[in-house]
């Protein structure tokens, strides 16, 4: 199994968050367009048995998600009151952080002392006006014809992909390159979400290797299968998805809400599973063929002993 890092160099703002399940759905539409319905059906069937590849969310720059695990108990010793106050303030700042640098991530997941760095603010978010088009006339509405949308600007996102079937790598890169040329997500007709794909040839030991690991962390939005461990530390959020614009039939594009485990969640396991999650069916009431690819990319971590005294 090969783990590869890609950089997505964006040439415009991003409206739709670069989440793994959304990107997998976009890849599915691209596969349908390039290779036909038969090939897409074979891919879905293969994913239900074992996905040929799993992907992470897109992370800004060289950052990774903050891991959800118990914080070590602070030992102040003979520190002065000022030192204690300073440490409490720093812990508050670290608690509020969404991202970790590569060095911080590697230290936290290995259970080592962390030399905290300044991650900075990797993204710029702007509210931009857009025009509502009257479909009957093809022109903008005379009243209330403008609305604001949130656009995120980041020059580079990192995407991690584990190929369980190496024969899919070339096809994956071809499809993702095609998506980047057209644009990813909402407002691509207005030039949003356009990017250039770069494969990074580097050692990924900071993700793939962890001494004395007893669990794993997730780098994706995902839904657990009945076989997945749920003993650990995790965060969930409700996703209100929307089907791609190419979906045939139906009066509305909205999928059923899904409870999804968030990146950074950690679970105990004696071994590293190649992936987490499953294919979710019946997400669109009016089109049973539409599925959600809710797989998670796993990386090994060293978790603290559980309350029951177990170590994984």
Short mmCIF file of C-alpha atoms in Angstrom, two decimals:
data_model
loop_
_atom_site.label_atom_id
_atom_site.label_comp_id
_atom_site.label_asym_id
_atom_site.label_seq_id
_atom_site.Cartn_x
_atom_site.Cartn_y
_atom_site.Cartn_z
CA UNK A 1 0.00 0.00 0.00
CA UNK A 2 1.46 3.30 -1.10
CA UNK A 3 0.86 6.62 0.65
CA UNK A 4 1.39 9.68 -1.57
CA UNK A 5 1.11 13.39 -0.90
CA UNK A 6 -0.24 15.76 -3.53
CA UNK A 7 -0.25 19.54 -3.58
CA UNK A 8 -3.23 21.34 -5.10
CA UNK A 9 -2.09 24.79 -6.23
CA UNK A 10 -5.23 26.91 -6.41
CA UNK A 11 -5.50 29.69 -8.96
CA UNK A 12 -8.77 31.01 -7.55
CA UNK A 13 -10.85 30.99 -4.39
CA UNK A 14 -12.62 27.94 -3.01
CA UNK A 15 -16.33 27.98 -2.13
CA UNK A 16 -16.90 24.28 -1.29
CA UNK A 17 -14.74 22.88 1.55
CA UNK A 18 -12.16 20.40 0.31
CA UNK A 19 -13.54 17.40 2.22
CA UNK A 20 -12.75 13.81 1.34
CA UNK A 21 -16.31 12.60 0.70
CA UNK A 22 -17.11 15.61 -1.50
CA UNK A 23 -13.92 15.11 -3.47
CA UNK A 24 -14.65 11.39 -3.88
CA UNK A 25 -18.10 12.27 -5.21
CA UNK A 26 -16.54 14.71 -7.67
CA UNK A 27 -14.14 11.98 -8.79
CA UNK A 28 -17.14 9.69 -9.34
CA UNK A 29 -18.82 12.21 -11.65
CA UNK A 30 -15.52 12.67 -13.49
CA UNK A 31 -15.19 8.90 -13.89
CA UNK A 32 -18.72 8.72 -15.29
CA UNK A 33 -17.92 11.46 -17.78
CA UNK A 34 -14.56 10.04 -18.89
CA UNK A 35 -15.12 6.28 -18.71
CA UNK A 36 -18.88 5.71 -18.72
CA UNK A 37 -21.50 4.26 -16.39
CA UNK A 38 -20.14 0.71 -16.55
CA UNK A 39 -16.74 1.71 -15.20
CA UNK A 40 -18.33 3.85 -12.47
CA UNK A 41 -20.54 0.94 -11.39
CA UNK A 42 -17.50 -1.33 -11.19
CA UNK A 43 -15.68 1.24 -9.07
CA UNK A 44 -18.63 1.58 -6.65
CA UNK A 45 -18.88 -2.21 -6.37
CA UNK A 46 -15.15 -2.44 -5.68
CA UNK A 47 -15.44 0.29 -3.03
CA UNK A 48 -18.13 -1.70 -1.23
CA UNK A 49 -15.68 -4.61 -0.94
CA UNK A 50 -12.46 -2.64 -0.49
CA UNK A 51 -11.79 0.82 -1.97
CA UNK A 52 -8.86 0.95 -4.42
CA UNK A 53 -7.74 4.18 -2.75
CA UNK A 54 -8.70 6.40 0.19
CA UNK A 55 -8.04 10.11 0.48
CA UNK A 56 -7.70 12.69 3.21
CA UNK A 57 -9.37 16.05 3.43
CA UNK A 58 -7.45 18.88 1.85
CA UNK A 59 -5.27 20.67 4.44
CA UNK A 60 -3.89 24.18 3.93
CA UNK A 61 -0.19 24.39 3.18
CA UNK A 62 1.90 21.90 5.16
CA UNK A 63 -0.53 21.73 8.09
CA UNK A 64 -2.42 18.75 9.51
CA UNK A 65 -5.55 18.56 11.71
CA UNK A 66 -5.25 18.83 15.47
CA UNK A 67 -5.55 15.38 17.03
CA UNK A 68 -8.46 14.73 19.36
CA UNK A 69 -6.93 13.01 22.38
CA UNK A 70 -6.47 13.78 26.10
CA UNK A 71 -3.98 16.52 26.84
CA UNK A 72 -1.07 15.56 29.10
CA UNK A 73 -1.40 16.72 32.70
CA UNK A 74 0.77 19.76 33.28
CA UNK A 75 3.44 19.41 35.95
CA UNK A 76 4.50 22.84 37.16
CA UNK A 77 7.07 21.78 39.80
CA UNK A 78 8.82 24.82 41.23
CA UNK A 79 7.71 27.19 38.48
CA UNK A 80 6.81 30.68 39.54
CA UNK A 81 3.26 31.99 39.46
CA UNK A 82 4.09 33.98 36.32
CA UNK A 83 5.35 30.81 34.61
CA UNK A 84 2.14 28.99 35.52
CA UNK A 85 -0.03 31.83 34.18
CA UNK A 86 2.00 31.92 30.96
CA UNK A 87 1.63 28.15 30.53
CA UNK A 88 -2.14 28.32 31.10
CA UNK A 89 -2.46 31.02 28.43
CA UNK A 90 -0.38 28.99 25.99
CA UNK A 91 -2.51 25.91 26.63
CA UNK A 92 -5.62 27.97 25.91
CA UNK A 93 -4.14 29.09 22.59
CA UNK A 94 -3.17 25.52 21.68
CA UNK A 95 -6.65 24.28 22.58
CA UNK A 96 -8.24 26.77 20.18
CA UNK A 97 -5.95 25.85 17.30
CA UNK A 98 -7.44 23.94 14.40
CA UNK A 99 -4.17 22.93 12.73
CA UNK A 100 -0.79 21.47 13.69
CA UNK A 101 2.51 21.77 11.90
CA UNK A 102 4.08 18.52 10.68
CA UNK A 103 6.55 18.47 13.60
CA UNK A 104 3.79 19.12 16.14
CA UNK A 105 1.56 16.45 14.62
CA UNK A 106 4.36 13.87 14.67
CA UNK A 107 5.21 14.66 18.31
CA UNK A 108 1.61 14.61 19.53
CA UNK A 109 0.75 11.33 17.82
CA UNK A 110 3.95 9.71 19.16
CA UNK A 111 3.35 10.83 22.75
CA UNK A 112 6.50 12.98 22.82
CA UNK A 113 6.95 16.45 24.29
CA UNK A 114 5.85 19.04 21.75
CA UNK A 115 8.02 21.94 20.70
CA UNK A 116 5.14 24.23 19.79
CA UNK A 117 5.54 26.34 16.65
CA UNK A 118 3.62 29.26 15.23
CA UNK A 119 1.24 27.81 12.64
CA UNK A 120 -0.14 31.20 11.61
CA UNK A 121 -3.37 31.77 9.72
CA UNK A 122 -3.15 29.68 6.54
CA UNK A 123 -6.35 30.91 4.89
CA UNK A 124 -8.08 34.16 4.05
CA UNK A 125 -11.88 34.17 3.96
CA UNK A 126 -13.79 36.85 2.08
CA UNK A 127 -17.47 37.54 1.54
CA UNK A 128 -18.05 38.13 -2.16
CA UNK A 129 -21.24 39.21 -3.95
CA UNK A 130 -22.80 36.97 -6.58
CA UNK A 131 -25.76 37.42 -8.91
CA UNK A 132 -28.92 35.32 -8.80
CA UNK A 133 -29.99 34.36 -12.32
CA UNK A 134 -33.68 34.17 -13.24
CA UNK A 135 -33.94 30.84 -15.07
CA UNK A 136 -36.94 31.96 -17.11
CA UNK A 137 -35.19 35.02 -18.55
CA UNK A 138 -31.50 34.15 -18.22
CA UNK A 139 -30.83 37.54 -16.63
CA UNK A 140 -30.30 38.71 -13.05
CA UNK A 141 -33.30 39.30 -10.81
CA UNK A 142 -34.54 42.87 -10.67
CA UNK A 143 -35.06 42.65 -6.91
CA UNK A 144 -32.82 40.95 -4.39
CA UNK A 145 -30.61 39.78 -7.23
CA UNK A 146 -27.38 39.79 -5.23
CA UNK A 147 -26.21 37.56 -2.41
CA UNK A 148 -22.92 37.10 -0.57
CA UNK A 149 -20.99 33.83 -0.44
CA UNK A 150 -17.97 32.88 1.64
CA UNK A 151 -14.84 32.30 -0.44
CA UNK A 152 -11.66 30.82 1.02
CA UNK A 153 -8.29 31.71 -0.44
CA UNK A 154 -5.26 29.46 0.12
CA UNK A 155 -2.49 29.04 -2.41
CA UNK A 156 -1.79 25.37 -1.69
CA UNK A 157 -3.68 22.48 -0.12
CA UNK A 158 -2.08 19.15 0.76
CA UNK A 159 -3.97 15.96 -0.07
CA UNK A 160 -2.84 12.51 1.12
CA UNK A 161 -3.85 9.37 -0.78
CA UNK A 162 -3.28 5.73 0.11
CA UNK A 163 -3.52 3.40 -2.88
CA UNK A 164 -4.65 -0.09 -1.93
CA UNK A 165 -4.71 -0.91 -5.66
CA UNK A 166 -1.70 0.74 -7.33
CA UNK A 167 -3.27 0.33 -10.78
CA UNK A 168 -5.66 3.18 -9.89
CA UNK A 169 -2.93 5.78 -9.34
CA UNK A 170 -2.64 6.88 -12.96
CA UNK A 171 -6.41 7.09 -13.36
CA UNK A 172 -6.78 9.00 -10.09
CA UNK A 173 -4.21 11.59 -11.16
CA UNK A 174 -5.83 11.91 -14.59
CA UNK A 175 -9.28 12.51 -13.11
CA UNK A 176 -8.07 14.93 -10.43
CA UNK A 177 -6.11 16.89 -13.03
CA UNK A 178 -9.29 17.17 -15.14
CA UNK A 179 -11.26 18.37 -12.10
CA UNK A 180 -8.64 21.02 -11.41
CA UNK A 181 -8.92 22.37 -14.95
CA UNK A 182 -12.72 22.77 -14.69
CA UNK A 183 -12.87 23.74 -11.02
CA UNK A 184 -13.94 22.02 -7.81
CA UNK A 185 -17.21 22.64 -6.02
CA UNK A 186 -19.67 25.49 -6.15
CA UNK A 187 -19.27 28.46 -8.49
CA UNK A 188 -16.78 26.72 -10.77
CA UNK A 189 -18.73 28.27 -13.67
CA UNK A 190 -17.51 31.59 -12.26
CA UNK A 191 -13.91 30.41 -12.15
CA UNK A 192 -13.78 29.19 -8.54
CA UNK A 193 -11.96 26.06 -7.42
CA UNK A 194 -9.42 25.90 -10.28
CA UNK A 195 -6.13 24.26 -9.34
CA UNK A 196 -2.97 22.61 -10.66
CA UNK A 197 -2.03 19.14 -9.35
CA UNK A 198 1.50 18.30 -8.18
CA UNK A 199 2.66 14.93 -6.88
CA UNK A 200 5.19 15.30 -4.05
CA UNK A 201 8.02 12.78 -3.92
CA UNK A 202 9.03 12.74 -0.25
CA UNK A 203 9.25 10.44 2.75
CA UNK A 204 5.99 10.35 4.70
CA UNK A 205 7.46 8.81 7.86
CA UNK A 206 5.78 11.59 9.86
CA UNK A 207 2.48 9.94 8.92
CA UNK A 208 3.26 6.31 8.13
CA UNK A 209 5.57 5.40 11.05
CA UNK A 210 4.84 5.55 14.78
CA UNK A 211 6.78 3.55 17.38
CA UNK A 212 4.63 1.51 19.81
CA UNK A 213 1.39 2.64 18.15
CA UNK A 214 -1.81 1.32 19.70
CA UNK A 215 -4.37 3.11 17.57
CA UNK A 216 -4.94 5.31 14.58
CA UNK A 217 -6.04 8.81 13.66
CA UNK A 218 -8.33 9.77 10.80
CA UNK A 219 -7.50 12.43 8.22
CA UNK A 220 -10.90 12.42 6.52
CA UNK A 221 -14.62 12.99 6.97
CA UNK A 222 -16.11 9.51 7.29
CA UNK A 223 -18.91 7.26 8.50
CA UNK A 224 -17.89 4.09 10.38
CA UNK A 225 -18.76 0.65 9.10
CA UNK A 226 -20.04 -2.02 11.46
CA UNK A 227 -16.52 -3.46 11.60
CA UNK A 228 -14.76 -0.27 12.72
CA UNK A 229 -13.58 0.41 16.26
CA UNK A 230 -15.45 3.16 18.08
CA UNK A 231 -13.32 3.15 21.25
CA UNK A 232 -11.37 6.34 21.30
CA UNK A 233 -11.66 10.11 21.09
CA UNK A 234 -13.61 11.67 18.28
CA UNK A 235 -15.68 14.58 17.07
CA UNK A 236 -18.77 14.37 14.89
CA UNK A 237 -20.64 16.89 12.78
CA UNK A 238 -23.79 16.77 10.68
CA UNK A 239 -23.24 17.17 6.95
CA UNK A 240 -26.03 18.49 4.76
CA UNK A 241 -24.82 17.32 1.36
CA UNK A 242 -25.89 18.28 -2.10
CA UNK A 243 -25.83 16.05 -5.16
CA UNK A 244 -23.76 16.96 -8.20
CA UNK A 245 -25.39 19.03 -10.89
CA UNK A 246 -25.21 16.13 -13.34
CA UNK A 247 -27.53 13.86 -11.33
CA UNK A 248 -30.53 12.83 -13.46
CA UNK A 249 -34.11 13.31 -12.27
CA UNK A 250 -35.34 14.54 -8.93
CA UNK A 251 -36.92 17.78 -7.85
CA UNK A 252 -34.31 18.86 -5.33
CA UNK A 253 -30.55 18.28 -4.97
CA UNK A 254 -30.33 17.87 -1.20
CA UNK A 255 -29.13 14.63 0.35
CA UNK A 256 -30.22 13.22 3.67
CA UNK A 257 -28.17 14.62 6.60
CA UNK A 258 -25.23 12.44 7.63
CA UNK A 259 -23.43 12.28 10.98
CA UNK A 260 -19.75 12.18 10.05
CA UNK A 261 -16.62 11.65 12.12
CA UNK A 262 -14.20 14.53 11.70
CA UNK A 263 -10.46 14.56 10.85
CA UNK A 264 -8.20 14.29 13.89
CA UNK A 265 -10.41 11.70 15.60
CA UNK A 266 -8.43 8.84 17.20
CA UNK A 267 -9.35 5.22 17.94
CA UNK A 268 -7.70 2.35 19.80
CA UNK A 269 -6.67 -0.62 17.67
CA UNK A 270 -3.97 -3.29 18.02
CA UNK A 271 -3.16 -2.90 14.32
CA UNK A 272 -3.52 -0.25 11.64
CA UNK A 273 -6.51 -0.88 9.34
CA UNK A 274 -5.87 0.18 5.73
CA UNK A 275 -8.95 2.39 5.86
CA UNK A 276 -11.95 3.35 7.97
CA UNK A 277 -15.55 3.81 6.90
CA UNK A 278 -17.91 2.61 4.21
CA UNK A 279 -20.10 3.44 1.22
CA UNK A 280 -23.42 4.93 2.37
CA UNK A 281 -26.45 4.26 0.19
CA UNK A 282 -29.94 5.84 0.10
CA UNK A 283 -28.55 9.32 0.63
CA UNK A 284 -30.79 10.88 -2.05
CA UNK A 285 -34.49 9.96 -1.66
CA UNK A 286 -35.33 10.45 -5.34
CA UNK A 287 -32.34 8.61 -6.81
CA UNK A 288 -31.23 5.38 -5.07
CA UNK A 289 -28.20 5.06 -7.38
CA UNK A 290 -26.48 8.00 -5.68
CA UNK A 291 -24.05 6.95 -2.93
CA UNK A 292 -21.71 8.74 -0.51
CA UNK A 293 -18.08 7.59 -0.28
CA UNK A 294 -17.42 7.94 3.46
CA UNK A 295 -13.95 6.44 3.80
CA UNK A 296 -11.25 7.66 6.16
CA UNK A 297 -7.49 7.66 5.67
CA UNK A 298 -5.82 6.14 8.76
CA UNK A 299 -2.39 6.89 10.23
CA UNK A 300 -0.86 5.19 13.32
CA UNK A 301 -0.82 6.98 16.69
CA UNK A 302 0.27 6.29 20.26
CA UNK A 303 -2.76 6.84 22.51
CA UNK A 304 -2.69 7.05 26.32
CA UNK A 305 -3.83 4.05 28.29
CA UNK A 306 -7.59 3.87 28.48
CA UNK A 307 -9.54 4.21 31.73
CA UNK A 308 -9.93 0.43 31.83
CA UNK A 309 -6.15 0.10 32.01
CA UNK A 310 -5.89 -1.18 28.47
CA UNK A 311 -3.19 -0.04 26.07
CA UNK A 312 -5.03 -0.64 22.83
#
